[in-house]
Amino acid sequence: MRLETRAIHAGLRVDPTTGAVAPAIHPSTTFEHAPDGACPRGWLYSRNANPNRDALEECLADLEGGAAAAAFGSASAATTAVFLALEPGDHVIAPLDAYYGTGRLLRETFARWGLGATFVDMQDLAAVRAAVRDTTRLVWVETPSNPLWHVSDVAALAEIAHAAGARCVCDNTTATPALQRPLALGADLVVHATTKYLAGHGDVMGGLIVARERDGLFERVRGLQATGGAVPSPFDCWLVRRGIRTLPLRMRAHSEHALSVATFLDDHPRVEAVHYPGLPADPGHKLAQRQMSGFGGMLSLRVRGGRDAALAVAAKVRVFTCATSFGGTESLVEHRASVEGPATRSPESLLRLSVGLEHPDDLIADLAQALG
Ligand SMILES: *Cc1c(COP(=O)(O)O)cnc(C)c1O
């Protein structure tokens, strides 16, 4: 079946006892078992597994084409579980422009635990090859990447990882399975911040790992989910699963609106550059066309005049809201350099836009008046 159909049905069935079509929420922390401890219905205690979490995991494994999935309370918790599943002394190759929190985890926390990390430009395959050590166990990929929306070649990076005896992990938060299928391109694990497009309404945090196979690495992640306990609540899982029903439709609209906004900005005299892989002149356009089925809702612009000019535009928007995060129905704008602080790699003139589901004419009119 096609993605639109699976996004609605995967992991869900009509409740056999009540006939309810929409799934129930199961807040119970504990489930009746047999006197000898056997669990005929499959559930024992909600930290280990819960019906709402199972439904969400089954759905994402299906949408990504994986064998299994493990849900966490945030993508940062999911990322932590992947790194904890490695051994001290192992080495990770990660993108220079990895999600801010992923870079911080490697530099601040896992470095102290003896996990080595080399940060490279993932668009430069020779640099990735040169970073391989005999202890390299993981090549971490994130595409398109924040905030310049660089596109990296998942198939080529997975091949480099496999030739080195390592695994390839792809953070697919920005593209979602509606636009990009990393496992089909050769990745072994997919990471998601369900906080963003999957839940889609800016009202629930969550993370998730999908595995191509139930191998040793995934079983360690699964074990850490239960023993570490950074699990999402049943209601959170229910909300994310509900959001996914409209994911393919929303991603189509986000992509369409972002392309309209990017095209408008690209022609504007006060805009120095637009970073969006959907624009034909973008350096990532051809690769994105090959490995994605749409270009997504995230773009960045650089305002002529630097930091002050960018902040002035952010201060004037009315439909866009100045806020971090992305993937909700409402459009957001953010001056990343201010939010990330002195260590930022984001240009001072850059504003990041999460293009929402409002009418694109209203978004363009808002940016037009803010740019002046
Ligand atoms: C937001 C985000 C994360 C972290 O997600 P949390 O749920 O906030 O921990 C990781 N990767 C990417 C690409 C993100 O955008």
mmCIF file of C-alpha atoms and ligand atoms in Angstrom:
data_model
loop_
_atom_site.group_PDB
_atom_site.id
_atom_site.type_symbol
_atom_site.label_atom_id
_atom_site.label_comp_id
_atom_site.label_asym_id
_atom_site.label_seq_id
_atom_site.Cartn_x
_atom_site.Cartn_y
_atom_site.Cartn_z
ATOM 1 C CA MET A 1 0.000 0.000 0.000
ATOM 2 C CA ARG A 2 1.006 3.594 -0.565
ATOM 3 C CA LEU A 3 2.371 5.933 2.110
ATOM 4 C CA GLU A 4 -0.837 7.994 2.485
ATOM 5 C CA THR A 5 -2.779 4.804 3.292
ATOM 6 C CA ARG A 6 -0.144 3.410 5.659
ATOM 7 C CA ALA A 7 0.145 6.763 7.491
ATOM 8 C CA ILE A 8 -3.522 6.357 8.402
ATOM 9 C CA HIS A 9 -3.687 2.623 9.125
ATOM 10 C CA ALA A 10 -0.251 1.264 10.173
ATOM 11 C CA GLY A 11 -0.253 -0.017 13.760
ATOM 12 C CA LEU A 12 -3.945 0.777 14.292
ATOM 13 C CA ARG A 13 -7.007 -1.469 14.304
ATOM 14 C CA VAL A 14 -10.625 -1.119 15.408
ATOM 15 C CA ASP A 15 -10.802 -1.909 19.138
ATOM 16 C CA PRO A 16 -12.214 -5.470 19.382
ATOM 17 C CA THR A 17 -14.015 -4.901 22.688
ATOM 18 C CA THR A 18 -15.641 -1.488 22.036
ATOM 19 C CA GLY A 19 -15.565 -1.090 18.272
ATOM 20 C CA ALA A 20 -13.871 2.307 18.739
ATOM 21 C CA VAL A 21 -12.335 3.473 15.449
ATOM 22 C CA ALA A 22 -9.975 6.042 16.972
ATOM 23 C CA PRO A 23 -7.468 4.372 19.293
ATOM 24 C CA ALA A 24 -7.934 4.531 23.076
ATOM 25 C CA ILE A 25 -5.245 5.978 25.358
ATOM 26 C CA HIS A 26 -3.853 3.482 27.866
ATOM 27 C CA PRO A 27 -2.454 5.341 30.874
ATOM 28 C CA SER A 28 -2.228 2.159 32.958
ATOM 29 C CA THR A 29 1.323 1.637 34.212
ATOM 30 C CA THR A 30 0.779 -2.063 34.829
ATOM 31 C CA PHE A 31 -0.998 -4.909 33.014
ATOM 32 C CA GLU A 32 -2.519 -8.071 34.423
ATOM 33 C CA HIS A 33 -0.267 -11.081 34.077
ATOM 34 C CA ALA A 34 -0.652 -14.782 34.833
ATOM 35 C CA PRO A 35 0.269 -16.050 38.343
ATOM 36 C CA ASP A 36 3.530 -17.392 36.938
ATOM 37 C CA GLY A 37 4.414 -13.944 35.471
ATOM 38 C CA ALA A 38 3.548 -14.819 31.852
ATOM 39 C CA CYS A 39 2.064 -11.915 29.864
ATOM 40 C CA PRO A 40 -0.499 -13.380 27.480
ATOM 41 C CA ARG A 41 -1.420 -9.960 26.032
ATOM 42 C CA GLY A 42 2.186 -8.877 25.671
ATOM 43 C CA TRP A 43 2.349 -6.018 28.209
ATOM 44 C CA LEU A 44 3.774 -6.046 31.727
ATOM 45 C CA TYR A 45 4.812 -2.518 32.776
ATOM 46 C CA SER A 46 4.612 0.708 30.761
ATOM 47 C CA ARG A 47 8.300 1.581 30.898
ATOM 48 C CA ASN A 48 9.002 -1.663 29.001
ATOM 49 C CA ALA A 49 6.112 -1.409 26.547
ATOM 50 C CA ASN A 50 2.684 0.170 26.262
ATOM 51 C CA PRO A 51 -0.096 -0.286 23.662
ATOM 52 C CA ASN A 52 0.112 3.357 22.496
ATOM 53 C CA ARG A 53 3.887 3.198 22.165
ATOM 54 C CA ASP A 54 3.661 -0.103 20.289
ATOM 55 C CA ALA A 55 1.202 1.440 17.812
ATOM 56 C CA LEU A 56 3.528 4.392 17.189
ATOM 57 C CA GLU A 57 6.617 2.187 16.816
ATOM 58 C CA GLU A 58 4.812 -0.178 14.439
ATOM 59 C CA CYS A 59 3.663 2.795 12.355
ATOM 60 C CA LEU A 60 7.125 4.380 12.011
ATOM 61 C CA ALA A 61 8.826 1.049 11.277
ATOM 62 C CA ASP A 62 6.270 0.622 8.484
ATOM 63 C CA LEU A 63 6.618 4.166 7.061
ATOM 64 C CA GLU A 64 10.432 4.010 7.054
ATOM 65 C CA GLY A 65 10.529 0.435 5.740
ATOM 66 C CA GLY A 66 12.333 -0.847 8.846
ATOM 67 C CA ALA A 67 12.049 -4.036 10.907
ATOM 68 C CA ALA A 68 11.430 -2.337 14.266
ATOM 69 C CA ALA A 69 11.375 1.001 16.075
ATOM 70 C CA ALA A 70 11.926 2.323 19.599
ATOM 71 C CA ALA A 71 10.234 5.509 20.832
ATOM 72 C CA PHE A 72 11.771 7.922 23.358
ATOM 73 C CA GLY A 73 10.689 11.033 25.233
ATOM 74 C CA SER A 74 12.673 13.246 22.831
ATOM 75 C CA ALA A 75 15.039 12.852 19.875
ATOM 76 C CA SER A 76 17.868 13.831 22.215
ATOM 77 C CA ALA A 77 17.018 10.824 24.414
ATOM 78 C CA ALA A 78 16.907 8.608 21.294
ATOM 79 C CA THR A 79 20.300 9.966 20.140
ATOM 80 C CA THR A 80 21.738 9.359 23.623
ATOM 81 C CA ALA A 81 20.569 5.729 23.451
ATOM 82 C CA VAL A 82 22.366 5.209 20.111
ATOM 83 C CA PHE A 83 25.646 6.583 21.493
ATOM 84 C CA LEU A 84 25.258 4.559 24.730
ATOM 85 C CA ALA A 85 24.852 1.443 22.582
ATOM 86 C CA LEU A 86 28.462 1.913 21.397
ATOM 87 C CA GLU A 87 31.575 1.071 23.444
ATOM 88 C CA PRO A 88 34.067 3.460 25.066
ATOM 89 C CA GLY A 89 36.916 3.823 22.576
ATOM 90 C CA ASP A 90 34.597 3.676 19.571
ATOM 91 C CA HIS A 91 34.643 6.529 17.076
ATOM 92 C CA VAL A 92 31.791 8.425 15.411
ATOM 93 C CA ILE A 93 31.924 10.573 12.279
ATOM 94 C CA ALA A 94 29.352 13.341 12.592
ATOM 95 C CA PRO A 95 28.350 16.351 10.485
ATOM 96 C CA LEU A 96 29.882 19.751 11.277
ATOM 97 C CA ASP A 97 26.322 21.067 10.974
ATOM 98 C CA ALA A 98 24.665 18.284 12.991
ATOM 99 C CA TYR A 99 21.649 19.263 15.069
ATOM 100 C CA TYR A 100 23.029 21.546 17.811
ATOM 101 C CA GLY A 101 22.103 19.123 20.618
ATOM 102 C CA THR A 102 23.664 16.121 18.857
ATOM 103 C CA GLY A 103 26.990 17.963 18.546
ATOM 104 C CA ARG A 104 26.826 19.037 22.176
ATOM 105 C CA LEU A 105 26.133 15.464 23.354
ATOM 106 C CA LEU A 106 29.226 14.201 21.510
ATOM 107 C CA ARG A 107 31.489 17.074 22.572
ATOM 108 C CA GLU A 108 30.354 17.582 26.162
ATOM 109 C CA THR A 109 29.034 14.239 27.400
ATOM 110 C CA PHE A 110 30.257 11.333 25.300
ATOM 111 C CA ALA A 111 33.822 12.658 24.925
ATOM 112 C CA ARG A 112 34.129 12.137 28.712
ATOM 113 C CA TRP A 113 32.907 8.562 28.284
ATOM 114 C CA GLY A 114 35.658 7.830 25.774
ATOM 115 C CA LEU A 115 33.584 8.009 22.598
ATOM 116 C CA GLY A 116 35.681 9.686 19.904
ATOM 117 C CA ALA A 117 34.075 12.003 17.351
ATOM 118 C CA THR A 118 35.275 13.724 14.201
ATOM 119 C CA PHE A 119 33.096 16.458 12.724
ATOM 120 C CA VAL A 120 33.241 16.799 8.943
ATOM 121 C CA ASP A 121 31.412 18.419 6.051
ATOM 122 C CA MET A 122 29.197 15.547 4.917
ATOM 123 C CA GLN A 123 28.919 16.980 1.400
ATOM 124 C CA ASP A 124 32.648 16.262 1.005
ATOM 125 C CA LEU A 125 32.850 12.473 0.600
ATOM 126 C CA ALA A 126 36.665 12.540 0.467
ATOM 127 C CA ALA A 127 36.728 14.296 3.860
ATOM 128 C CA VAL A 128 34.401 11.638 5.291
ATOM 129 C CA ARG A 129 36.633 8.850 3.923
ATOM 130 C CA ALA A 130 39.689 10.584 5.394
ATOM 131 C CA ALA A 131 38.023 10.741 8.823
ATOM 132 C CA VAL A 132 37.564 6.954 9.022
ATOM 133 C CA ARG A 133 39.626 5.248 11.752
ATOM 134 C CA ASP A 134 39.821 1.559 12.535
ATOM 135 C CA THR A 135 37.614 2.273 15.581
ATOM 136 C CA THR A 136 34.910 4.038 13.519
ATOM 137 C CA ARG A 137 31.555 2.411 14.294
ATOM 138 C CA LEU A 138 29.059 5.054 13.218
ATOM 139 C CA VAL A 139 28.643 7.582 10.437
ATOM 140 C CA TRP A 140 25.960 10.084 11.512
ATOM 141 C CA VAL A 141 24.120 11.762 8.632
ATOM 142 C CA GLU A 142 21.581 14.575 8.759
ATOM 143 C CA THR A 143 20.072 15.779 5.497
ATOM 144 C CA PRO A 144 18.894 18.402 4.683
ATOM 145 C CA SER A 145 20.935 19.967 7.488
ATOM 146 C CA ASN A 146 20.280 22.986 9.622
ATOM 147 C CA PRO A 147 20.458 25.957 8.982
ATOM 148 C CA LEU A 148 21.845 26.050 5.395
ATOM 149 C CA TRP A 149 19.831 22.984 4.318
ATOM 150 C CA HIS A 150 22.861 21.265 2.827
ATOM 151 C CA VAL A 151 22.008 17.988 1.164
ATOM 152 C CA SER A 152 24.310 15.011 1.696
ATOM 153 C CA ASP A 153 24.351 11.760 -0.240
ATOM 154 C CA VAL A 154 22.897 9.076 2.053
ATOM 155 C CA ALA A 155 23.695 6.168 -0.317
ATOM 156 C CA ALA A 156 27.342 7.221 -0.740
ATOM 157 C CA LEU A 157 27.788 7.859 3.003
ATOM 158 C CA ALA A 158 26.228 4.495 3.895
ATOM 159 C CA GLU A 159 28.644 2.851 1.465
ATOM 160 C CA ILE A 160 31.635 4.576 3.115
ATOM 161 C CA ALA A 161 30.344 3.486 6.550
ATOM 162 C CA HIS A 162 29.852 -0.112 5.470
ATOM 163 C CA ALA A 163 33.272 -0.312 3.776
ATOM 164 C CA ALA A 164 34.743 0.783 7.142
ATOM 165 C CA GLY A 165 32.737 -1.854 9.048
ATOM 166 C CA ALA A 166 30.578 0.887 10.578
ATOM 167 C CA ARG A 167 26.847 1.659 10.593
ATOM 168 C CA CYS A 168 25.152 4.617 8.994
ATOM 169 C CA VAL A 169 22.572 6.527 11.032
ATOM 170 C CA CYS A 170 20.408 9.149 9.349
ATOM 171 C CA ASP A 171 18.532 11.863 11.229
ATOM 172 C CA ASN A 172 15.450 12.133 9.001
ATOM 173 C CA THR A 173 13.629 14.783 11.064
ATOM 174 C CA THR A 174 13.654 17.518 8.423
ATOM 175 C CA ALA A 175 12.576 15.385 5.468
ATOM 176 C CA THR A 176 10.340 12.786 7.205
ATOM 177 C CA PRO A 177 9.505 9.434 5.538
ATOM 178 C CA ALA A 178 7.002 11.324 3.385
ATOM 179 C CA LEU A 179 9.928 12.860 1.425
ATOM 180 C CA GLN A 180 12.985 10.671 2.089
ATOM 181 C CA ARG A 181 13.549 6.997 2.956
ATOM 182 C CA PRO A 182 17.105 6.619 4.335
ATOM 183 C CA LEU A 183 16.842 2.847 4.952
ATOM 184 C CA ALA A 184 16.073 2.277 1.256
ATOM 185 C CA LEU A 185 19.148 4.392 0.438
ATOM 186 C CA GLY A 186 21.370 2.140 2.581
ATOM 187 C CA ALA A 187 21.240 3.630 6.103
ATOM 188 C CA ASP A 188 20.987 1.163 9.016
ATOM 189 C CA LEU A 189 19.172 3.351 11.552
ATOM 190 C CA VAL A 190 16.880 6.359 11.233
ATOM 191 C CA VAL A 191 16.478 8.947 14.001
ATOM 192 C CA HIS A 192 13.460 11.241 14.315
ATOM 193 C CA ALA A 193 12.456 14.181 16.412
ATOM 194 C CA THR A 194 8.735 13.360 16.290
ATOM 195 C CA THR A 195 8.491 16.746 18.046
ATOM 196 C CA LYS A 196 8.662 18.323 14.574
ATOM 197 C CA TYR A 197 6.747 17.244 11.447
ATOM 198 C CA LEU A 198 5.637 13.767 12.539
ATOM 199 C CA ALA A 199 3.520 15.073 15.415
ATOM 200 C CA GLY A 200 3.140 18.214 13.352
ATOM 201 C CA HIS A 201 1.287 20.552 15.692
ATOM 202 C CA GLY A 202 3.987 21.866 18.015
ATOM 203 C CA ASP A 203 2.367 20.379 21.102
ATOM 204 C CA VAL A 204 4.288 17.206 21.967
ATOM 205 C CA MET A 205 7.951 16.167 22.332
ATOM 206 C CA GLY A 206 9.201 12.805 21.172
ATOM 207 C CA GLY A 207 12.007 10.885 19.520
ATOM 208 C CA LEU A 208 12.312 7.616 17.736
ATOM 209 C CA ILE A 209 14.846 5.150 16.313
ATOM 210 C CA VAL A 210 13.906 2.929 13.376
ATOM 211 C CA ALA A 211 16.165 -0.018 12.511
ATOM 212 C CA ARG A 212 16.539 -1.769 9.195
ATOM 213 C CA GLU A 213 17.143 -5.032 11.086
ATOM 214 C CA ARG A 214 16.675 -6.219 14.654
ATOM 215 C CA ASP A 215 20.424 -6.605 15.044
ATOM 216 C CA GLY A 216 22.637 -6.345 18.121
ATOM 217 C CA LEU A 217 22.891 -2.552 17.894
ATOM 218 C CA PHE A 218 19.111 -2.145 17.808
ATOM 219 C CA GLU A 219 18.618 -4.641 20.644
ATOM 220 C CA ARG A 220 20.985 -2.543 22.800
ATOM 221 C CA VAL A 221 18.956 0.577 21.924
ATOM 222 C CA ARG A 222 15.768 -1.324 22.795
ATOM 223 C CA GLY A 223 17.308 -2.441 26.090
ATOM 224 C CA LEU A 224 18.318 1.151 26.934
ATOM 225 C CA GLN A 225 14.770 2.307 26.210
ATOM 226 C CA ALA A 226 13.472 0.055 29.004
ATOM 227 C CA THR A 227 16.380 0.317 31.472
ATOM 228 C CA GLY A 228 17.226 3.995 30.904
ATOM 229 C CA GLY A 229 13.525 4.783 30.960
ATOM 230 C CA ALA A 230 13.521 7.947 28.792
ATOM 231 C CA VAL A 231 10.160 6.867 27.386
ATOM 232 C CA PRO A 232 7.273 8.953 26.029
ATOM 233 C CA SER A 233 3.928 8.909 27.845
ATOM 234 C CA PRO A 234 1.000 6.976 26.330
ATOM 235 C CA PHE A 235 -0.760 10.289 25.608
ATOM 236 C CA ASP A 236 2.357 11.647 23.857
ATOM 237 C CA CYS A 237 2.514 8.506 21.686
ATOM 238 C CA TRP A 238 -1.186 8.848 20.909
ATOM 239 C CA LEU A 239 -0.710 12.492 19.870
ATOM 240 C CA VAL A 240 2.239 11.673 17.587
ATOM 241 C CA ARG A 241 0.358 8.765 16.018
ATOM 242 C CA ARG A 242 -2.609 11.067 15.451
ATOM 243 C CA GLY A 243 -0.388 13.685 13.791
ATOM 244 C CA ILE A 244 1.095 11.118 11.412
ATOM 245 C CA ARG A 245 -2.315 10.477 9.829
ATOM 246 C CA THR A 246 -1.969 13.749 7.921
ATOM 247 C CA LEU A 247 1.836 13.694 7.480
ATOM 248 C CA PRO A 248 1.913 13.016 3.700
ATOM 249 C CA LEU A 249 -0.675 15.748 3.048
ATOM 250 C CA ARG A 250 1.061 18.227 5.328
ATOM 251 C CA MET A 251 4.517 17.604 3.840
ATOM 252 C CA ARG A 252 3.144 18.193 0.354
ATOM 253 C CA ALA A 253 1.676 21.542 1.476
ATOM 254 C CA HIS A 254 4.785 22.550 3.507
ATOM 255 C CA SER A 255 6.949 21.850 0.432
ATOM 256 C CA GLU A 256 4.653 23.788 -1.896
ATOM 257 C CA HIS A 257 4.434 26.802 0.450
ATOM 258 C CA ALA A 258 8.194 26.814 1.123
ATOM 259 C CA LEU A 259 8.935 26.834 -2.602
ATOM 260 C CA SER A 260 6.596 29.825 -3.103
ATOM 261 C CA VAL A 261 8.221 31.713 -0.205
ATOM 262 C CA ALA A 262 11.758 30.796 -1.365
ATOM 263 C CA THR A 263 11.004 31.941 -4.929
ATOM 264 C CA PHE A 264 9.643 35.264 -3.626
ATOM 265 C CA LEU A 265 12.680 35.828 -1.370
ATOM 266 C CA ASP A 266 15.131 34.837 -4.094
ATOM 267 C CA ASP A 267 13.949 37.824 -6.178
ATOM 268 C CA HIS A 268 13.888 40.340 -3.319
ATOM 269 C CA PRO A 269 16.527 43.112 -3.431
ATOM 270 C CA ARG A 270 17.020 43.070 0.375
ATOM 271 C CA VAL A 271 17.771 39.348 0.391
ATOM 272 C CA GLU A 272 21.393 38.360 -0.165
ATOM 273 C CA ALA A 273 20.837 34.603 -0.438
ATOM 274 C CA VAL A 274 18.164 31.947 0.003
ATOM 275 C CA HIS A 275 19.079 28.462 1.153
ATOM 276 C CA TYR A 276 16.448 25.961 0.012
ATOM 277 C CA PRO A 277 17.175 22.740 -1.882
ATOM 278 C CA GLY A 278 13.983 23.227 -3.902
ATOM 279 C CA LEU A 279 15.480 26.204 -5.770
ATOM 280 C CA PRO A 280 17.088 25.018 -9.038
ATOM 281 C CA ALA A 281 20.250 27.075 -8.354
ATOM 282 C CA ASP A 282 20.752 25.597 -4.850
ATOM 283 C CA PRO A 283 23.946 23.477 -4.658
ATOM 284 C CA GLY A 284 21.953 20.562 -3.191
ATOM 285 C CA HIS A 285 19.102 20.691 -5.722
ATOM 286 C CA LYS A 286 20.160 17.845 -8.046
ATOM 287 C CA LEU A 287 21.012 15.456 -5.217
ATOM 288 C CA ALA A 288 17.787 16.362 -3.389
ATOM 289 C CA GLN A 289 15.827 15.640 -6.577
ATOM 290 C CA ARG A 290 17.425 12.210 -6.683
ATOM 291 C CA GLN A 291 17.031 11.149 -3.045
ATOM 292 C CA MET A 292 13.917 13.075 -1.959
ATOM 293 C CA SER A 293 10.378 13.199 -3.332
ATOM 294 C CA GLY A 294 9.878 16.821 -2.191
ATOM 295 C CA PHE A 295 12.024 19.574 -0.686
ATOM 296 C CA GLY A 296 10.288 20.172 2.649
ATOM 297 C CA GLY A 297 9.201 23.217 4.602
ATOM 298 C CA MET A 298 12.508 24.566 5.961
ATOM 299 C CA LEU A 299 14.512 27.382 4.393
ATOM 300 C CA SER A 300 16.848 30.174 5.418
ATOM 301 C CA LEU A 301 17.438 33.643 4.059
ATOM 302 C CA ARG A 302 20.330 36.032 4.492
ATOM 303 C CA VAL A 303 19.305 39.643 4.863
ATOM 304 C CA ARG A 304 21.531 42.348 3.329
ATOM 305 C CA GLY A 305 23.035 44.451 6.135
ATOM 306 C CA GLY A 306 24.001 41.637 8.523
ATOM 307 C CA ARG A 307 22.860 40.980 12.067
ATOM 308 C CA ASP A 308 20.961 44.221 12.728
ATOM 309 C CA ALA A 309 19.078 44.056 9.444
ATOM 310 C CA ALA A 310 18.122 40.411 10.087
ATOM 311 C CA LEU A 311 16.911 41.195 13.618
ATOM 312 C CA ALA A 312 14.888 44.148 12.280
ATOM 313 C CA VAL A 313 13.059 41.846 9.838
ATOM 314 C CA ALA A 314 12.357 39.316 12.619
ATOM 315 C CA ALA A 315 10.956 42.159 14.750
ATOM 316 C CA LYS A 316 8.506 43.233 12.013
ATOM 317 C CA VAL A 317 6.818 39.959 11.009
ATOM 318 C CA ARG A 318 3.201 39.478 12.146
ATOM 319 C CA VAL A 319 2.076 36.137 10.714
ATOM 320 C CA PHE A 320 5.398 34.427 11.423
ATOM 321 C CA THR A 321 6.198 34.006 15.133
ATOM 322 C CA CYS A 322 9.742 34.381 16.503
ATOM 323 C CA ALA A 323 10.292 30.976 18.070
ATOM 324 C CA THR A 324 12.591 28.002 17.898
ATOM 325 C CA SER A 325 11.728 24.484 16.634
ATOM 326 C CA PHE A 326 9.815 23.711 13.447
ATOM 327 C CA GLY A 327 7.348 21.390 11.780
ATOM 328 C CA GLY A 328 4.093 22.773 13.202
ATOM 329 C CA THR A 329 1.151 24.209 11.286
ATOM 330 C CA GLU A 330 2.187 27.803 12.159
ATOM 331 C CA SER A 331 5.121 29.563 10.500
ATOM 332 C CA LEU A 332 8.147 30.408 12.646
ATOM 333 C CA VAL A 333 11.185 32.615 12.152
ATOM 334 C CA GLU A 334 14.403 32.450 14.120
ATOM 335 C CA HIS A 335 17.750 34.249 14.212
ATOM 336 C CA ARG A 336 19.794 31.103 14.869
ATOM 337 C CA ALA A 337 23.045 32.917 15.733
ATOM 338 C CA SER A 338 21.344 34.652 18.701
ATOM 339 C CA VAL A 339 19.815 31.425 19.972
ATOM 340 C CA GLU A 340 22.970 29.307 19.598
ATOM 341 C CA GLY A 341 25.323 31.875 21.147
ATOM 342 C CA PRO A 342 29.038 32.475 20.571
ATOM 343 C CA ALA A 343 29.796 28.914 19.339
ATOM 344 C CA THR A 344 27.293 29.241 16.497
ATOM 345 C CA ARG A 345 28.155 28.322 12.912
ATOM 346 C CA SER A 346 25.089 30.189 11.695
ATOM 347 C CA PRO A 347 25.769 33.428 9.752
ATOM 348 C CA GLU A 348 24.697 36.604 11.604
ATOM 349 C CA SER A 349 22.591 37.731 8.619
ATOM 350 C CA LEU A 350 20.617 34.454 8.584
ATOM 351 C CA LEU A 351 16.973 33.965 9.493
ATOM 352 C CA ARG A 352 15.581 30.439 9.536
ATOM 353 C CA LEU A 353 11.987 29.960 8.452
ATOM 354 C CA SER A 354 9.707 27.059 9.255
ATOM 355 C CA VAL A 355 7.097 27.565 6.554
ATOM 356 C CA GLY A 356 3.732 26.497 7.911
ATOM 357 C CA LEU A 357 0.330 25.720 6.487
ATOM 358 C CA GLU A 358 -1.099 29.248 6.389
ATOM 359 C CA HIS A 359 -1.909 30.476 2.871
ATOM 360 C CA PRO A 360 1.441 31.192 1.150
ATOM 361 C CA ASP A 361 0.112 34.556 -0.129
ATOM 362 C CA ASP A 362 -0.265 35.709 3.492
ATOM 363 C CA LEU A 363 3.230 34.466 4.363
ATOM 364 C CA ILE A 364 4.720 36.274 1.363
ATOM 365 C CA ALA A 365 2.793 39.487 2.165
ATOM 366 C CA ASP A 366 4.073 39.310 5.754
ATOM 367 C CA LEU A 367 7.701 38.906 4.650
ATOM 368 C CA ALA A 368 7.262 41.644 2.029
ATOM 369 C CA GLN A 369 6.132 44.187 4.649
ATOM 370 C CA ALA A 370 8.851 43.074 7.106
ATOM 371 C CA LEU A 371 11.603 43.400 4.483
ATOM 372 C CA GLY A 372 10.155 46.818 3.566
HETATM 373 C C1 LIG B 1 14.732 19.040 17.072
HETATM 374 C C2 LIG B 1 15.727 18.122 16.480
HETATM 375 C C3 LIG B 1 16.362 17.138 17.251
HETATM 376 C C4 LIG B 1 16.139 17.028 18.742
HETATM 377 O O1 LIG B 1 14.818 16.777 19.034
HETATM 378 P P1 LIG B 1 14.252 16.845 20.555
HETATM 379 O O2 LIG B 1 12.979 16.081 20.484
HETATM 380 O O3 LIG B 1 14.093 18.301 20.852
HETATM 381 O O4 LIG B 1 15.264 16.234 21.437
HETATM 382 C C5 LIG B 1 17.266 16.286 16.622
HETATM 383 N N1 LIG B 1 17.519 16.388 15.310
HETATM 384 C C6 LIG B 1 16.945 17.326 14.542
HETATM 385 C C7 LIG B 1 17.287 17.393 13.090
HETATM 386 C C8 LIG B 1 16.039 18.219 15.098
HETATM 387 O O5 LIG B 1 15.492 19.168 14.333
#
